[in-house]
Coordinates of C-alpha atoms in Angstrom, one line a residue:
M83 CA 50.3 -143.5 68.3
H84 CA 53.3 -142.7 69.8
H85 CA 55.6 -139.5 67.0
H86 CA 58.5 -142.0 68.4
G87 CA 56.9 -145.0 66.4
G88 CA 57.7 -144.1 62.8
M89 CA 55.9 -147.3 61.8
T90 CA 52.9 -145.0 61.0
R91 CA 52.2 -142.1 58.4
L92 CA 49.8 -139.7 59.8
D93 CA 46.6 -138.5 57.8
P94 CA 46.6 -134.9 56.9
F95 CA 46.7 -131.9 60.0
S96 CA 43.4 -131.6 61.6
L97 CA 43.0 -129.9 64.3
S98 CA 40.3 -133.3 66.4
H99 CA 44.1 -135.2 65.2
A100 CA 46.3 -132.7 66.7
W101 CA 44.3 -132.6 69.9
T102 CA 44.7 -135.9 70.6
W103 CA 45.8 -138.4 73.5
S104 CA 49.7 -138.7 72.8
P105 CA 51.9 -138.6 76.0
D106 CA 55.4 -138.0 75.8
W107 CA 56.7 -139.6 79.2
V108 CA 59.4 -137.2 80.2
F109 CA 57.3 -134.1 80.0
L110 CA 53.7 -135.5 81.4
L111 CA 55.5 -137.3 84.5
G112 CA 58.1 -133.5 84.6
G113 CA 54.5 -131.3 84.2
L114 CA 53.1 -133.3 87.3
V115 CA 55.9 -132.6 89.8
A116 CA 55.9 -129.3 89.2
L117 CA 52.1 -129.2 89.5
A118 CA 52.1 -130.9 92.5
L119 CA 55.5 -129.1 93.8
Y120 CA 54.0 -125.6 93.4
L121 CA 50.7 -126.7 95.6
V122 CA 52.3 -128.4 98.5
G123 CA 53.3 -125.3 98.7
V124 CA 50.4 -123.5 98.4
V125 CA 48.2 -125.5 100.7
R126 CA 51.4 -125.6 103.2
L127 CA 51.4 -121.6 103.7
Y128 CA 47.2 -121.8 103.8
R129 CA 48.2 -124.3 106.7
R130 CA 50.0 -121.6 108.3
G131 CA 47.1 -118.9 108.2
D132 CA 48.8 -117.2 104.6
R133 CA 47.6 -116.0 101.9
W134 CA 48.9 -116.8 98.2
P135 CA 46.9 -115.3 96.1
V136 CA 45.0 -117.6 93.8
G137 CA 45.8 -115.4 90.0
R138 CA 49.2 -116.8 91.0
V139 CA 47.9 -120.9 91.0
V140 CA 45.8 -119.5 88.2
G141 CA 49.3 -118.6 85.8
W142 CA 51.7 -121.9 87.4
V143 CA 49.0 -124.3 85.9
A144 CA 48.0 -122.4 83.2
G145 CA 51.7 -122.7 82.4
V146 CA 52.0 -126.6 83.2
A147 CA 49.0 -127.3 81.2
S148 CA 49.9 -125.1 78.1
M149 CA 53.9 -127.2 78.3
L150 CA 51.6 -130.5 78.5
L151 CA 49.7 -129.4 75.5
V152 CA 51.5 -128.7 72.9
T153 CA 53.5 -132.2 74.4
C154 CA 51.2 -134.2 75.3
S155 CA 49.3 -134.5 72.4
G156 CA 49.0 -135.2 68.5
L157 CA 50.9 -132.2 68.3
N158 CA 54.0 -133.6 69.2
D159 CA 53.4 -136.1 66.7
Y160 CA 52.9 -133.7 64.2
G161 CA 55.1 -131.8 65.3
M162 CA 58.0 -135.2 63.8
V163 CA 56.6 -134.5 60.3
L164 CA 56.0 -131.3 59.9
F165 CA 58.1 -127.9 60.5
S166 CA 54.8 -125.7 60.8
A167 CA 53.6 -128.4 64.0
H168 CA 57.6 -128.0 64.9
M169 CA 56.7 -123.8 64.9
I170 CA 54.0 -124.3 66.5
Q171 CA 56.1 -126.2 70.1
H172 CA 58.8 -123.9 70.0
M173 CA 56.7 -121.0 70.1
V174 CA 54.3 -122.0 73.3
L175 CA 57.4 -123.7 74.3
S176 CA 60.1 -120.5 74.5
M177 CA 57.6 -117.6 75.4
L178 CA 54.0 -118.9 76.2
T179 CA 54.7 -121.2 78.9
P180 CA 57.4 -119.4 80.7
I181 CA 55.2 -116.1 80.5
L182 CA 52.4 -118.3 82.8
L183 CA 55.3 -120.1 84.8
L184 CA 57.2 -117.3 85.8
L185 CA 53.4 -115.2 86.9
G186 CA 53.2 -117.8 89.0
A187 CA 56.2 -116.6 91.0
P188 CA 57.6 -119.9 91.9
I189 CA 60.9 -118.7 93.4
T190 CA 58.5 -116.7 95.7
L191 CA 56.8 -119.6 96.9
A192 CA 59.6 -121.7 97.5
L193 CA 60.9 -119.6 99.8
R194 CA 57.6 -118.5 102.0
A195 CA 57.1 -122.2 101.6
L196 CA 60.6 -123.3 102.6
R197 CA 61.3 -124.3 106.6
P198 CA 64.1 -122.3 107.5
A199 CA 67.5 -124.6 108.0
G200 CA 68.2 -123.7 112.4
K201 CA 71.2 -122.2 113.5
G202 CA 74.2 -125.1 113.9
R203 CA 72.3 -127.6 111.1
P204 CA 73.4 -127.8 107.5
R205 CA 71.7 -125.5 104.9
G206 CA 68.6 -127.2 104.2
P207 CA 66.9 -126.5 100.4
R208 CA 66.0 -122.6 101.2
E209 CA 69.4 -121.5 102.3
L210 CA 70.3 -123.5 99.6
L211 CA 68.0 -121.7 96.3
V212 CA 69.0 -118.5 98.8
A213 CA 72.5 -118.9 97.8
L214 CA 72.2 -119.5 94.0
L215 CA 69.9 -116.5 93.6
H216 CA 73.4 -114.7 95.0
S217 CA 75.8 -117.4 92.6
R218 CA 77.6 -115.4 90.2
Y219 CA 76.4 -118.4 87.6
V220 CA 73.0 -116.9 88.3
R221 CA 74.2 -113.0 88.2
V222 CA 75.5 -114.5 84.4
V223 CA 72.3 -116.6 83.3
S224 CA 70.5 -113.9 83.6
H225 CA 72.0 -110.7 82.7
P226 CA 70.6 -109.2 79.7
A227 CA 73.5 -109.4 77.5
F228 CA 73.5 -113.2 77.9
T229 CA 69.9 -113.7 77.7
I230 CA 69.1 -111.9 74.4
P231 CA 71.8 -113.5 73.0
L232 CA 70.8 -116.9 73.7
F233 CA 67.0 -116.0 72.9
I234 CA 68.2 -115.0 69.3
A235 CA 70.0 -117.8 68.8
S236 CA 67.6 -120.2 69.8
L237 CA 65.8 -119.6 66.5
Y238 CA 68.9 -118.6 64.2
G239 CA 71.4 -120.7 65.8
V240 CA 69.4 -123.9 64.8
Y241 CA 67.4 -123.0 62.3
F242 CA 70.6 -122.1 59.6
T243 CA 72.6 -124.7 60.7
P244 CA 72.7 -128.7 61.1
V245 CA 72.3 -128.3 64.7
F246 CA 68.6 -128.8 64.3
D247 CA 68.5 -131.7 61.7
V248 CA 70.8 -133.2 64.1
L249 CA 69.1 -133.4 67.0
M250 CA 66.2 -134.6 65.5
Q251 CA 67.7 -137.9 64.5
Y252 CA 67.4 -139.2 68.4
R253 CA 64.9 -138.8 71.2
L254 CA 66.8 -137.5 73.7
G255 CA 68.1 -134.7 71.2
H256 CA 64.9 -133.6 70.6
I257 CA 63.2 -133.6 73.9
F258 CA 66.6 -131.9 74.7
M259 CA 65.6 -129.2 72.3
M260 CA 62.1 -128.6 73.5
V261 CA 63.8 -128.0 77.5
H262 CA 66.2 -125.8 75.8
F263 CA 63.4 -123.3 74.5
L264 CA 61.5 -123.3 77.9
M265 CA 64.1 -122.9 79.6
T266 CA 65.3 -120.1 77.4
G267 CA 62.6 -118.6 77.7
L268 CA 62.4 -118.7 81.5
A269 CA 65.6 -117.3 81.6
F270 CA 64.2 -114.2 78.8
F271 CA 61.7 -113.5 80.9
W272 CA 62.4 -113.8 84.3
P273 CA 64.2 -110.3 84.5
I274 CA 61.7 -109.0 81.8
M275 CA 58.2 -109.6 84.2
G276 CA 60.1 -109.0 87.7
V277 CA 57.2 -111.6 90.0
D278 CA 60.4 -113.3 91.8
P279 CA 63.3 -111.9 93.0
G280 CA 66.7 -111.9 90.9
P281 CA 70.1 -110.8 90.9
H282 CA 69.0 -108.8 87.8
R283 CA 66.1 -106.0 89.0
P284 CA 66.3 -102.8 86.7
G285 CA 62.5 -100.2 86.2
H286 CA 60.1 -100.6 84.5
V287 CA 61.0 -98.7 81.0
M288 CA 64.5 -100.4 80.9
R289 CA 62.4 -104.2 81.3
I290 CA 60.2 -102.7 78.5
I291 CA 62.8 -101.7 75.9
E292 CA 64.5 -105.4 76.5
L293 CA 62.0 -107.0 75.7
F294 CA 61.7 -105.0 72.1
M295 CA 64.8 -105.3 72.0
G296 CA 64.7 -109.1 71.6
M297 CA 61.2 -109.0 69.6
P298 CA 62.8 -107.5 66.4
F299 CA 65.4 -110.6 65.5
H300 CA 62.2 -113.0 66.1
A301 CA 60.0 -110.7 63.9
F302 CA 62.8 -111.3 61.3
F303 CA 63.2 -114.8 61.8
G304 CA 59.9 -115.2 60.8
V305 CA 59.9 -112.9 57.6
A306 CA 63.1 -114.8 56.5
V307 CA 61.6 -118.8 57.1
M308 CA 58.9 -117.1 54.9
M309 CA 60.6 -116.2 51.8
A310 CA 63.1 -119.0 51.8
G311 CA 62.7 -120.4 48.6
H312 CA 64.1 -124.1 49.4
P313 CA 64.0 -126.0 52.8
L314 CA 66.3 -124.4 54.9
V315 CA 66.2 -128.3 56.8
S316 CA 65.7 -131.8 55.9
T317 CA 64.5 -133.2 58.4
F318 CA 61.0 -132.6 56.8
T319 CA 60.3 -134.5 53.9
V320 CA 58.0 -135.6 51.5
Q321 CA 58.1 -139.6 52.7
S322 CA 57.5 -139.0 56.6
A323 CA 55.1 -136.1 56.2
P324 CA 51.1 -136.4 55.6
P325 CA 50.1 -137.5 52.6
G326 CA 49.2 -134.5 50.0
T327 CA 51.9 -132.4 52.3
D328 CA 54.0 -129.6 50.0
L329 CA 57.2 -128.7 52.1
L330 CA 57.6 -124.9 50.7
E331 CA 54.2 -124.3 51.9
D332 CA 54.2 -125.5 56.0
Q333 CA 58.0 -124.2 55.9
K334 CA 55.5 -120.9 54.8
L335 CA 53.6 -121.4 57.3
A336 CA 55.9 -122.4 59.9
G337 CA 57.7 -118.7 59.2
G338 CA 54.2 -117.2 59.7
I339 CA 53.0 -118.6 62.9
T340 CA 56.9 -117.4 64.0
W341 CA 55.9 -113.3 63.2
A342 CA 52.6 -113.8 64.7
F343 CA 52.9 -115.5 67.6
G344 CA 55.4 -112.8 69.3
E345 CA 52.6 -110.9 70.0
I346 CA 50.6 -112.8 71.7
P347 CA 53.1 -113.0 74.4
T348 CA 54.2 -109.3 73.7
A349 CA 51.0 -108.1 75.0
I350 CA 50.7 -110.1 77.5
V351 CA 53.8 -109.0 79.6
L352 CA 53.3 -105.1 78.2
I353 CA 49.5 -105.6 80.7
A354 CA 51.9 -107.6 83.4
L355 CA 54.4 -104.7 83.5
V356 CA 51.6 -101.8 83.5
Y357 CA 49.5 -103.8 86.2
Q358 CA 53.0 -103.8 88.2
W359 CA 54.3 -100.5 88.0
M360 CA 50.8 -99.3 88.3
G361 CA 50.9 -100.7 92.0
S362 CA 54.2 -99.4 92.6
E363 CA 53.5 -96.2 91.8
R364 CA 50.0 -96.8 94.9
R365 CA 52.7 -98.5 97.3
Q366 CA 55.3 -95.3 96.7
A367 CA 52.3 -93.3 97.0
R368 CA 50.9 -95.1 100.7
R369 CA 54.7 -94.6 102.2
R370 CA 55.3 -91.0 100.8
D371 CA 51.7 -90.1 102.7
R372 CA 52.9 -92.2 105.7
A373 CA 56.8 -89.9 105.4
E374 CA 54.6 -86.9 105.2
E375 CA 52.2 -87.8 107.6
R376 CA 55.2 -88.6 110.4
S377 CA 57.4 -85.6 109.1
G378 CA 54.0 -83.5 109.6
D379 CA 53.0 -84.2 113.3
A380 CA 56.7 -83.2 113.5
E381 CA 56.6 -80.1 112.2
L382 CA 53.8 -79.5 113.8
E383 CA 54.8 -80.2 117.0
A384 CA 58.0 -78.0 116.0
Y385 CA 55.9 -74.6 115.4
N386 CA 53.8 -74.9 118.1
A387 CA 56.9 -74.8 120.7
Y388 CA 58.1 -72.1 118.5
L389 CA 55.2 -70.6 119.3
A390 CA 55.1 -71.4 122.9
S391 CA 58.5 -69.8 124.0
L392 CA 57.1 -66.8 121.7
H393 CA 54.3 -66.7 124.3
K394 CA 56.8 -66.9 127.2
G395 CA 59.7 -65.3 126.2
G396 CA 58.0 -61.9 126.3
G397 CA 59.6 -60.8 122.7
R398 CA 62.8 -63.2 122.6
R399 CA 62.4 -64.1 119.6
P400 CA 64.6 -68.6 119.4
A401 CA 65.7 -69.7 115.9
T402 CA 62.2 -70.2 114.2
P403 CA 61.9 -73.9 112.8
A404 CA 60.6 -74.6 109.3
A405 CA 57.6 -74.0 108.9
P406 CA 54.7 -76.5 108.7
T407 CA 53.0 -77.2 104.9
A408 CA 49.3 -76.4 104.5
S409 CA 48.2 -79.3 105.5
T410 CA 49.4 -79.2 108.9
A411 CA 49.2 -76.0 109.4
P412 CA 47.1 -75.0 112.4
A413 CA 44.1 -72.1 111.8
A414 CA 44.3 -70.5 115.1
P415 CA 47.6 -70.4 117.0
A416 CA 48.3 -67.1 115.1
T417 CA 47.6 -65.0 118.2
P418 CA 50.8 -65.6 120.4
A419 CA 53.0 -63.7 118.4
A420 CA 50.6 -60.4 118.1
D421 CA 51.7 -60.8 122.2
A422 CA 55.1 -60.9 121.3
G423 CA 55.1 -58.0 119.4

């Protein structure tokens, strides 16, 4: 049964009914295309001898699967008649699917897999992608001053205004709203996750702050929906809902889902940020070690030259170089200094 048929009343909500196969072809085809393009890029890297982390492939596949799970199943049917089912779709599309997709690092994969255009040739897909990443448009839409208000408005602006009821009257409106939830989540989490290159890459502490700047508004919205004493939207009616549905209780359940769901993506993002932070610290430590090894060798050579000059100079003391560190200073060659005396 497809959710846009509008002819058959759904049975009371249950997991067995929610996970039945009920494809929305727009999202099904979009998900399959996204999955195919990603795997083509991975195969291209492997064919030329480059490696691509398996964990990123798992993240992308899981992201596409989560999108299809809420748009191509019976949950999509129930999302047209139950506020709670719709809110599950909203939360997954705006908070879980974007995080999983971003963990797949699709932009990095595209930059590595796409071949550069030759000299004298028109710009190819890779050059166009690089130009887009450096464009003013991307700088604006990826800035926290834009992404955080957009993320908040996707809740308050949709459900506390007539926007939701207007969009739900039309199939294209419903598809637009689902795509909006997904794109809003991608825009919000892209600079925070920091897996792919982008114009705004603050430090790890600032990214955590940006994450928590949006989450309180998310929780407040869930509480407001739970405490509302009247239906917030007119789309969901007793006539269209499954038999025995209490619309206010279902609305409270929707608010509870919104309030509780925020903890799951927040935990995933924090774990990812801590992992990235630790990896960054390890890379910086290795760079410092290599730099100290190079500078240590130079210090040691300068110090040995200085000692040799003292030995040959017979008491004339040239300019003293900086003493080597304890790890690079030789243990034995202290005797030539006595000869100089």
